[in-house]
CSV table of C-alpha atoms and ligand atoms in Angstrom, one decimal:
chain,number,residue,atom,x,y,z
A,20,UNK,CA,0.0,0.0,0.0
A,21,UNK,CA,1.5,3.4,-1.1
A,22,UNK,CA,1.5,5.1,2.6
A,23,UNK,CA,2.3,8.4,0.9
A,24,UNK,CA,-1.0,9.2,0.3
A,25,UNK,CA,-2.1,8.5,3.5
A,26,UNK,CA,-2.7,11.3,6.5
A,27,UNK,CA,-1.4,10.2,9.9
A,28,UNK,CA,-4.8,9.0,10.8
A,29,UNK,CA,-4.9,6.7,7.9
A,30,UNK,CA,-7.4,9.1,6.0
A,31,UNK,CA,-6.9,9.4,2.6
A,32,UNK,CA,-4.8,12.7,1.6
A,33,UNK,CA,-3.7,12.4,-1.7
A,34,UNK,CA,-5.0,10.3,-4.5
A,35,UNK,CA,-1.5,8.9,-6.0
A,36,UNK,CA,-2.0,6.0,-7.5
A,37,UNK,CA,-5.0,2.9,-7.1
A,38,UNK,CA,-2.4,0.1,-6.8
A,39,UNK,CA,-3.1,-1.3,-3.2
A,40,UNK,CA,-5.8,0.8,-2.6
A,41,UNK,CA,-8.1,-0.7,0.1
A,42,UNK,CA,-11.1,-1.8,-1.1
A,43,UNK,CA,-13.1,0.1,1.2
A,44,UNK,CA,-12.0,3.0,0.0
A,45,UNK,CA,-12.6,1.8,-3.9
A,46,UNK,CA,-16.1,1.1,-2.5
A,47,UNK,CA,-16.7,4.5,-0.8
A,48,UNK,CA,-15.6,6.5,-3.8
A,49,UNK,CA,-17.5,4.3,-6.4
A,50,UNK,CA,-21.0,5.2,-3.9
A,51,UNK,CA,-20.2,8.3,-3.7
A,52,UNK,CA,-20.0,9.0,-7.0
A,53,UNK,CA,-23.0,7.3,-8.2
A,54,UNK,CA,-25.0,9.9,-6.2
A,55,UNK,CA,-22.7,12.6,-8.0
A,56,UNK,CA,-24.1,11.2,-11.2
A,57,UNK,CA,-25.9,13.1,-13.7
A,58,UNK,CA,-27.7,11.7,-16.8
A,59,UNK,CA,-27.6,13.4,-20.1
A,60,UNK,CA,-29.9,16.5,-20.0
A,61,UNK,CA,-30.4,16.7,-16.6
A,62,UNK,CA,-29.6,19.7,-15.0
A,63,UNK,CA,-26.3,19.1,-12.5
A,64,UNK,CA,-26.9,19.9,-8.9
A,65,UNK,CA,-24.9,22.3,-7.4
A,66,UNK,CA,-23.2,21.6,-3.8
A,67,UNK,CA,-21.1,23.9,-1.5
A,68,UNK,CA,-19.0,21.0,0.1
A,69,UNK,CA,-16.2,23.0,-1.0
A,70,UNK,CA,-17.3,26.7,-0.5
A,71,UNK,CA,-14.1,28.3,0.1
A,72,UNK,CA,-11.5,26.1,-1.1
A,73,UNK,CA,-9.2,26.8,-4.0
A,74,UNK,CA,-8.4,24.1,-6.6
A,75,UNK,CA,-5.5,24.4,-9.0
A,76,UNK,CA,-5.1,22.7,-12.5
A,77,UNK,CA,-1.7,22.0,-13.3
A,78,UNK,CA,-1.5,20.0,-16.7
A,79,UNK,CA,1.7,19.7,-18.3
A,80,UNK,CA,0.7,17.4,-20.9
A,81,UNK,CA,-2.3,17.9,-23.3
A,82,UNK,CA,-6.0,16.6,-21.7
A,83,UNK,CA,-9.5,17.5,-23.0
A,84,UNK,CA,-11.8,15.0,-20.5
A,85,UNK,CA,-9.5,14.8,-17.4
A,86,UNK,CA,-8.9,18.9,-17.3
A,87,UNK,CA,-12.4,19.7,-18.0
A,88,UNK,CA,-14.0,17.3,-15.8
A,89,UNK,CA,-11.8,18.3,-12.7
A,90,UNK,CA,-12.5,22.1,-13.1
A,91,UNK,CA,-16.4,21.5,-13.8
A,92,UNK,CA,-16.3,18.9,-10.8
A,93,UNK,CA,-14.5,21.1,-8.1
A,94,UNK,CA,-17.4,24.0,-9.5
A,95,UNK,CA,-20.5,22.0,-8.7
A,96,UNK,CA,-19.0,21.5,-5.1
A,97,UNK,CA,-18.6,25.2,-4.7
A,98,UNK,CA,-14.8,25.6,-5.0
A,99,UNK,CA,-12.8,28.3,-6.9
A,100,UNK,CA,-11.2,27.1,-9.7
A,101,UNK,CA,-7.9,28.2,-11.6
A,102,UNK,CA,-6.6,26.0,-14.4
A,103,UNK,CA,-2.8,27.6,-15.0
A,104,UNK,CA,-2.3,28.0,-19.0
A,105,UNK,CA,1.4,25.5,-18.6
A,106,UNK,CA,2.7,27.2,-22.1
A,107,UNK,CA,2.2,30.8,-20.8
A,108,UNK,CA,3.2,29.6,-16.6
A,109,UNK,CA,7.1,30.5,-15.5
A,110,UNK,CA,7.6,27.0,-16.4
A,111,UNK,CA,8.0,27.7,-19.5
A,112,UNK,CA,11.1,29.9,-18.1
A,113,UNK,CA,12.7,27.2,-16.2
A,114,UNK,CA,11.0,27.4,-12.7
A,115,UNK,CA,10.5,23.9,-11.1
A,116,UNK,CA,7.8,21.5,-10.4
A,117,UNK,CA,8.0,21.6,-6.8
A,118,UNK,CA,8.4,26.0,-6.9
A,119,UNK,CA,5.3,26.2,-8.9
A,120,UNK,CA,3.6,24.3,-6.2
A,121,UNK,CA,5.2,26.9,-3.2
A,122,UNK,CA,4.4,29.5,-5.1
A,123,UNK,CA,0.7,28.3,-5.7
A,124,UNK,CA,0.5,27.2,-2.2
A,125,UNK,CA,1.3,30.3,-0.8
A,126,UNK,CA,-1.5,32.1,-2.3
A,127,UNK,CA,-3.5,29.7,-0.3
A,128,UNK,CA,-4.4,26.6,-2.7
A,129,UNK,CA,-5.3,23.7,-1.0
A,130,UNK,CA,-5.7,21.4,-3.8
A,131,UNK,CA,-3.6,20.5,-6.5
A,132,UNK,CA,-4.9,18.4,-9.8
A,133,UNK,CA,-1.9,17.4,-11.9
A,134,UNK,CA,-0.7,15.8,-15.0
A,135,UNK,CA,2.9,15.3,-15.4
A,136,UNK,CA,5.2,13.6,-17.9
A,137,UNK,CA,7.8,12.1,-15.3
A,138,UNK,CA,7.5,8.9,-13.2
A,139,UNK,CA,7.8,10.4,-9.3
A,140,UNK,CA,6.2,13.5,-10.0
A,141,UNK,CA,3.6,13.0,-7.7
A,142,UNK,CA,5.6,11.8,-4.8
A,143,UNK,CA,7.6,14.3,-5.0
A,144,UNK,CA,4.5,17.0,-4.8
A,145,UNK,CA,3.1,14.7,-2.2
A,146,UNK,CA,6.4,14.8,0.4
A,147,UNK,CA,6.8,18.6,-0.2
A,148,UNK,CA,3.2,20.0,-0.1
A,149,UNK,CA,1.7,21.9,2.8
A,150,UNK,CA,0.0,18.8,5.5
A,151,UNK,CA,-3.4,20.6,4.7
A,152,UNK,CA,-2.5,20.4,0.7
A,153,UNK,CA,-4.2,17.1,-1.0
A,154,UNK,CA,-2.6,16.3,-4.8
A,155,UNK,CA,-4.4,14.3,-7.1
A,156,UNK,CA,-2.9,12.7,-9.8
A,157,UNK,CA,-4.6,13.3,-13.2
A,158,UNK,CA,-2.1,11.0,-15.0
A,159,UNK,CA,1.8,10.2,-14.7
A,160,UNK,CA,3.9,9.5,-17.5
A,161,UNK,CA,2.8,5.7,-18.3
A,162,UNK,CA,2.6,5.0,-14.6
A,163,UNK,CA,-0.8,6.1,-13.4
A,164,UNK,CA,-4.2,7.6,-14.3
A,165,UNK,CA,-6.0,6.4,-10.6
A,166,UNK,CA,-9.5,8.6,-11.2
A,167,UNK,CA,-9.7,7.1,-14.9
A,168,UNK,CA,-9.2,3.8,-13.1
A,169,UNK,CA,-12.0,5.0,-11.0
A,170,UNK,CA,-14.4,5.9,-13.4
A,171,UNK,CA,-13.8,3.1,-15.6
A,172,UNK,CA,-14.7,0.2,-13.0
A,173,UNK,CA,-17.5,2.8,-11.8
A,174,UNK,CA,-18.9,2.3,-15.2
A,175,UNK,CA,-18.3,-1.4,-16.0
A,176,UNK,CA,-20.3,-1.9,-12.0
A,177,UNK,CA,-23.5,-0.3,-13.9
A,178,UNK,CA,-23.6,-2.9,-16.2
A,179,UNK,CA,-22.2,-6.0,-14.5
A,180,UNK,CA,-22.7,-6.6,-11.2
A,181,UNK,CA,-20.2,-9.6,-10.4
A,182,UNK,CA,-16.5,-8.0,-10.9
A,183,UNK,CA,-14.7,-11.8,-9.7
A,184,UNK,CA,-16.5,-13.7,-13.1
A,185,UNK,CA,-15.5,-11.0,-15.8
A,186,UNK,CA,-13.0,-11.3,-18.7
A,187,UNK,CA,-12.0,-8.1,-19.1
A,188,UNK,CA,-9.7,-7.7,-22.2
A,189,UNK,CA,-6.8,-4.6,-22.6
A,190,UNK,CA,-6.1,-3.9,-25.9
A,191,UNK,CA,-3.6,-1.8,-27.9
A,192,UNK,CA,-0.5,0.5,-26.6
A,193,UNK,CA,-0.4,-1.4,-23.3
A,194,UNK,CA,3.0,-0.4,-22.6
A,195,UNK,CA,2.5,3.3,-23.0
A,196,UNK,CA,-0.7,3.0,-21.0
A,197,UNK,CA,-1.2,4.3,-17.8
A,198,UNK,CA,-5.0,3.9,-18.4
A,199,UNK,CA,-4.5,0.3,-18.5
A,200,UNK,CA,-2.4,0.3,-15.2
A,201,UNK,CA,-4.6,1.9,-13.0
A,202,UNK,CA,-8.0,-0.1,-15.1
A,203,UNK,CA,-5.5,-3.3,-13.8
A,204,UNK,CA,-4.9,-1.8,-10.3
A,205,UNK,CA,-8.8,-0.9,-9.7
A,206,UNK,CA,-10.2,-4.3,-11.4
A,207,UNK,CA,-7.7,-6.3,-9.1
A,208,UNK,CA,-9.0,-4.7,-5.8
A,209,UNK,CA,-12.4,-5.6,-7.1
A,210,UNK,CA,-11.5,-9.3,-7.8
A,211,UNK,CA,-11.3,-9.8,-11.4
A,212,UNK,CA,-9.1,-12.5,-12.3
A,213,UNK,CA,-9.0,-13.0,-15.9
A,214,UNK,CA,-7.7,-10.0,-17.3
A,215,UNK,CA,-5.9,-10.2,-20.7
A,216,UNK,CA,-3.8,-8.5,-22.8
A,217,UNK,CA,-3.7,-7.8,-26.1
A,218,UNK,CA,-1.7,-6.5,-28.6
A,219,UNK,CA,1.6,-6.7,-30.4
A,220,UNK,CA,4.5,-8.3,-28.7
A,221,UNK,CA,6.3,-4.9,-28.9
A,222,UNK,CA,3.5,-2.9,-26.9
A,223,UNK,CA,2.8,-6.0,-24.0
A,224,UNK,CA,5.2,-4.4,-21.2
A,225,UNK,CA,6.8,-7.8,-18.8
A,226,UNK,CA,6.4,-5.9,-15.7
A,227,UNK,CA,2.1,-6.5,-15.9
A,228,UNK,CA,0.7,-9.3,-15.1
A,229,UNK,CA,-2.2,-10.9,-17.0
A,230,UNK,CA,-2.4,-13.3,-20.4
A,231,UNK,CA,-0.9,-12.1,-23.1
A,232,UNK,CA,-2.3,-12.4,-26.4
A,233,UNK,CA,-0.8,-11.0,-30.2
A,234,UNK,CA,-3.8,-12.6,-31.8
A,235,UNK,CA,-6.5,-10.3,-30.9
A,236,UNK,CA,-9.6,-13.0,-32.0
A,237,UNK,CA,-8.3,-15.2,-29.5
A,238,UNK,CA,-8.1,-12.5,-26.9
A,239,UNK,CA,-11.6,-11.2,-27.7
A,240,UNK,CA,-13.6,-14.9,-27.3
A,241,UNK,CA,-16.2,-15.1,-24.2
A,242,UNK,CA,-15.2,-11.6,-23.6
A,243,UNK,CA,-17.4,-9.2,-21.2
A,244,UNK,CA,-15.3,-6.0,-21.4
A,245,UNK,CA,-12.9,-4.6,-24.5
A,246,UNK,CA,-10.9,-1.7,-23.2
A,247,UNK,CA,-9.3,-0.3,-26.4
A,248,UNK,CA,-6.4,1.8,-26.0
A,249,UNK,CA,-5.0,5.0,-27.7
A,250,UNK,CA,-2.2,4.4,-30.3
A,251,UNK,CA,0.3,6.7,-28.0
A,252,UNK,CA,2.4,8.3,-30.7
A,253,UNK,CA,3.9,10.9,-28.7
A,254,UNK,CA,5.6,8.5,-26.5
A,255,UNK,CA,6.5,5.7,-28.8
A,256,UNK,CA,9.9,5.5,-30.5
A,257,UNK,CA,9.4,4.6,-34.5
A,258,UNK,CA,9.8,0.9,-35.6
A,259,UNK,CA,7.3,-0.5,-32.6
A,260,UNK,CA,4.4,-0.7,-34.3
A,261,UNK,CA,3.6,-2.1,-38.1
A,262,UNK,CA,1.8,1.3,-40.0
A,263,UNK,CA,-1.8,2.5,-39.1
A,264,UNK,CA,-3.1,0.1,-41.8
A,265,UNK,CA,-1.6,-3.0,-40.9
A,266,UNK,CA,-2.4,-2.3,-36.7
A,267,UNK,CA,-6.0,-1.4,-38.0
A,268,UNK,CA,-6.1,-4.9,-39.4
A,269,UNK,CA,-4.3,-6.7,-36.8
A,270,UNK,CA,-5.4,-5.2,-33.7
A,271,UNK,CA,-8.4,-2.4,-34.7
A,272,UNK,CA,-12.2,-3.2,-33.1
A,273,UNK,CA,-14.5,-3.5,-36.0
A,274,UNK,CA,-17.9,-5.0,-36.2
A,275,UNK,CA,-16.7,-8.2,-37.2
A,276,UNK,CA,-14.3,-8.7,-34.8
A,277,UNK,CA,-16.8,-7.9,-31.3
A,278,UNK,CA,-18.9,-10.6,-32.5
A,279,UNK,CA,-15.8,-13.0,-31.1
A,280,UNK,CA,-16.9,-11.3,-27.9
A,281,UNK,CA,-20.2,-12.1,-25.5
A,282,UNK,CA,-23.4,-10.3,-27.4
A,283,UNK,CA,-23.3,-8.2,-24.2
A,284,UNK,CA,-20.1,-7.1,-24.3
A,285,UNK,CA,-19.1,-3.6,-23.3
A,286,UNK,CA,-16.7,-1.7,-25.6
A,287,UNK,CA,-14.8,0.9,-23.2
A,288,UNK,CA,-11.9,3.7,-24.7
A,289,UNK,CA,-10.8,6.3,-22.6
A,290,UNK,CA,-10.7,8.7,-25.5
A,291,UNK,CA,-9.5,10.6,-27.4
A,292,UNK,CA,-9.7,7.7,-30.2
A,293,UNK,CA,-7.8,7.2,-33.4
A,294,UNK,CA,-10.8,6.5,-35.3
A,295,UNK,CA,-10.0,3.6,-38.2
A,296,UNK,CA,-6.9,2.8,-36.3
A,297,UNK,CA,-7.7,1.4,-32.5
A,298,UNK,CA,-11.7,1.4,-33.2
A,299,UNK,CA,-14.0,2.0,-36.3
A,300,UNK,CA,-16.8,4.4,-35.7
A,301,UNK,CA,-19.2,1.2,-36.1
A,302,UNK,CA,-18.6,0.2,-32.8
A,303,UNK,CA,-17.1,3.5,-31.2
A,304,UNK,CA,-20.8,5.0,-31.9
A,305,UNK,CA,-22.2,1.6,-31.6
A,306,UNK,CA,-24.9,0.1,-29.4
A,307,UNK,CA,-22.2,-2.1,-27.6
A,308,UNK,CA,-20.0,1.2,-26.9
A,309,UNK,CA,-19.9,2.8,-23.3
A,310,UNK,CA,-17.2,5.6,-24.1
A,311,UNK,CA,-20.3,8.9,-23.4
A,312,UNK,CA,-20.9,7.5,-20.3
A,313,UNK,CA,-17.2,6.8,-19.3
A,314,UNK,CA,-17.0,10.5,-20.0
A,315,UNK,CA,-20.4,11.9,-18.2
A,316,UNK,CA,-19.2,9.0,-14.7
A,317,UNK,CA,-15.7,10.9,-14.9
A,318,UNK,CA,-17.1,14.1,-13.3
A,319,UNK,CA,-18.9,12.3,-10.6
A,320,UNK,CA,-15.8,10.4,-9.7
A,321,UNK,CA,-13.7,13.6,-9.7
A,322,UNK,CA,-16.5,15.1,-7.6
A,323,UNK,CA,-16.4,11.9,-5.1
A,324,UNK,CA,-12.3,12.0,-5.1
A,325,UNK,CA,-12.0,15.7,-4.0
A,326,UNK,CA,-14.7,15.8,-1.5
A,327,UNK,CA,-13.4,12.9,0.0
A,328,UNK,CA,-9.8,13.9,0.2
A,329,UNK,CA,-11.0,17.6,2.0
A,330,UNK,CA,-13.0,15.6,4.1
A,331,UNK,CA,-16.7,16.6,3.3
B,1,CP,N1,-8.9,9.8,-20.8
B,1,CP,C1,-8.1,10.9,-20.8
B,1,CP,O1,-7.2,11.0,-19.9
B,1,CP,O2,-8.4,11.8,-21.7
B,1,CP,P1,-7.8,13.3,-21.8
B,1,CP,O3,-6.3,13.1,-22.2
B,1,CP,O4,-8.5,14.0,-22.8
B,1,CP,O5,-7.8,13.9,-20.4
């Protein structure tokens, strides 16, 4: 169990990572956020569980969902929100990771949602902030993406109810993932055994555990859950992967290919999508296809997470 994210009274401080998580906790934030829920074209309640607090957004890496989710989340619990513009902050100028967060935290932030493109990062913010400052981690490098972890076995529990019988299959840029790691993480706490991984040989990492599979129809039979992944180009050296084409073939999700798969399969992505590489828009926009309401579960869960770290 990461103890770093834990306060001296064993309350949760900081959301770092999912691995070891207790599954109390899981539980609790999954609840939580089910009552945080909001169905397409309802009008979102507003809370003021956070009336007073200050949330900052520090994303150093590119996000549409995760940024816009925390900053609408932390405003329907009342908080003030800034979300720092990284390629206009003094970052851009040299100042460091750990001065942009004394600087921040002396014009009294108390919580700090980040993305970052180094392993540690979060640690590191964690042992330095303030004891009243919480950090949230809003991806790391290919380490950890704990709330998408969240949201994703939050949204899988809608549909299917025993976690400890699925066949959850990974799919795609698994080594580059750290979707996949913290979907791994937050399935394992909930029981699920028969996780598999597919993909080429290039992109299955040896340091997860799980089947391995290069043929993807193999991968795919009896399956309850396809979580395709994002073809990460911007961290991918050239030469791993065949060209778009050839992976579209191989390892793309296509109408034909789900049928290998239960008839009540769920088709998860994370976003954004390569559409025609990773996924066709057949099945991305298809009746089997749960991406909208990964999406519209991701603000409750960043609601749940930050209203249980401040301890309302
Ligand atoms: N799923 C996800 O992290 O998407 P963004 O990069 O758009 O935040």
């Amino acid at each position: 169990m990461n103890q770093n994210q834990f306060d001296l009274k064993g309350h949760l401080q900081h959301l770092l990572t999912l691995a070891d998580l207790p599954q109390k906790i899981l539980f609790g934030l999954l609840d939580r956020a089910e009552k945080f829920r909001v169905n397409p074209g309802e009008t979102p309640s507003q809370y003021d569980l956070l009336a007073g607090k200050t949330i900052v957004n520090l994303f150093f890496e590119p996000s549409t969902r995760t940024r816009t989710s925390f900053e609408l989340a932390a405003r329907r619990l009342g908080a003030q929100v800034i979300t720092l513009d990284m390629a206009f902050s003094s970052a851009t100028k040299g100042e460091s990771l750990l001065d942009t967060l004394y600087t921040l935290e002396a014009m009294n932030a108390d919580l700090f949602v980040v993305r970052h493109q180094e392993t540690g990062a979060m640690e590191n913010l964690a042992q330095h902030a303030l004891p009243h400052v919480h950090i949230v981690n809003a991806g790391e490098a290919h380490v950890s993406h704990p709330t998408q972890g969240i949201l994703d076995v939050l949204t899988i529990r809608q549909h299917k109810k025993n976690f400890e019988k699925l066949s959850v299959v990974i799919v795609g840029d698994i080594r580059h993932s750290r979707v996949a790691r913290s979907a791994i993480h937050a399935l394992t706490i909930l029981g699920t055994q028969n996780i598999r991984l597919a993909g080429p040989a290039e992109l299955l990492p040896d340091d997860l555990s799980g089947e391995k599979f290069t043929n993807l129809d193999k991968a795919l039979e009896g399956a309850d859950v396809i979580m395709m992944l994002r073809i990460q180009k911007e961290r991918m050296r050239s030469g791993l992967i065949p060209d778009e084409r050839e992976y579209a073939r191989r390892y793309g999700l296509d109408i034909t290919r789900i049928k290998f798969a239960k008839p009540d399969v769920l088709v998860m992505h994370p976003g954004p999508m390569n559409r025609g590489v990773e996924i066709t828009s057949e099945v991305a926009d298809g009746p089997r296809s749960v991406v909208r309401e990964q999406v519209a579960n991701g603000v409750a869960v960043r609601m749940a997470v930050m209203a249980t770290l401040m301890g309302k």
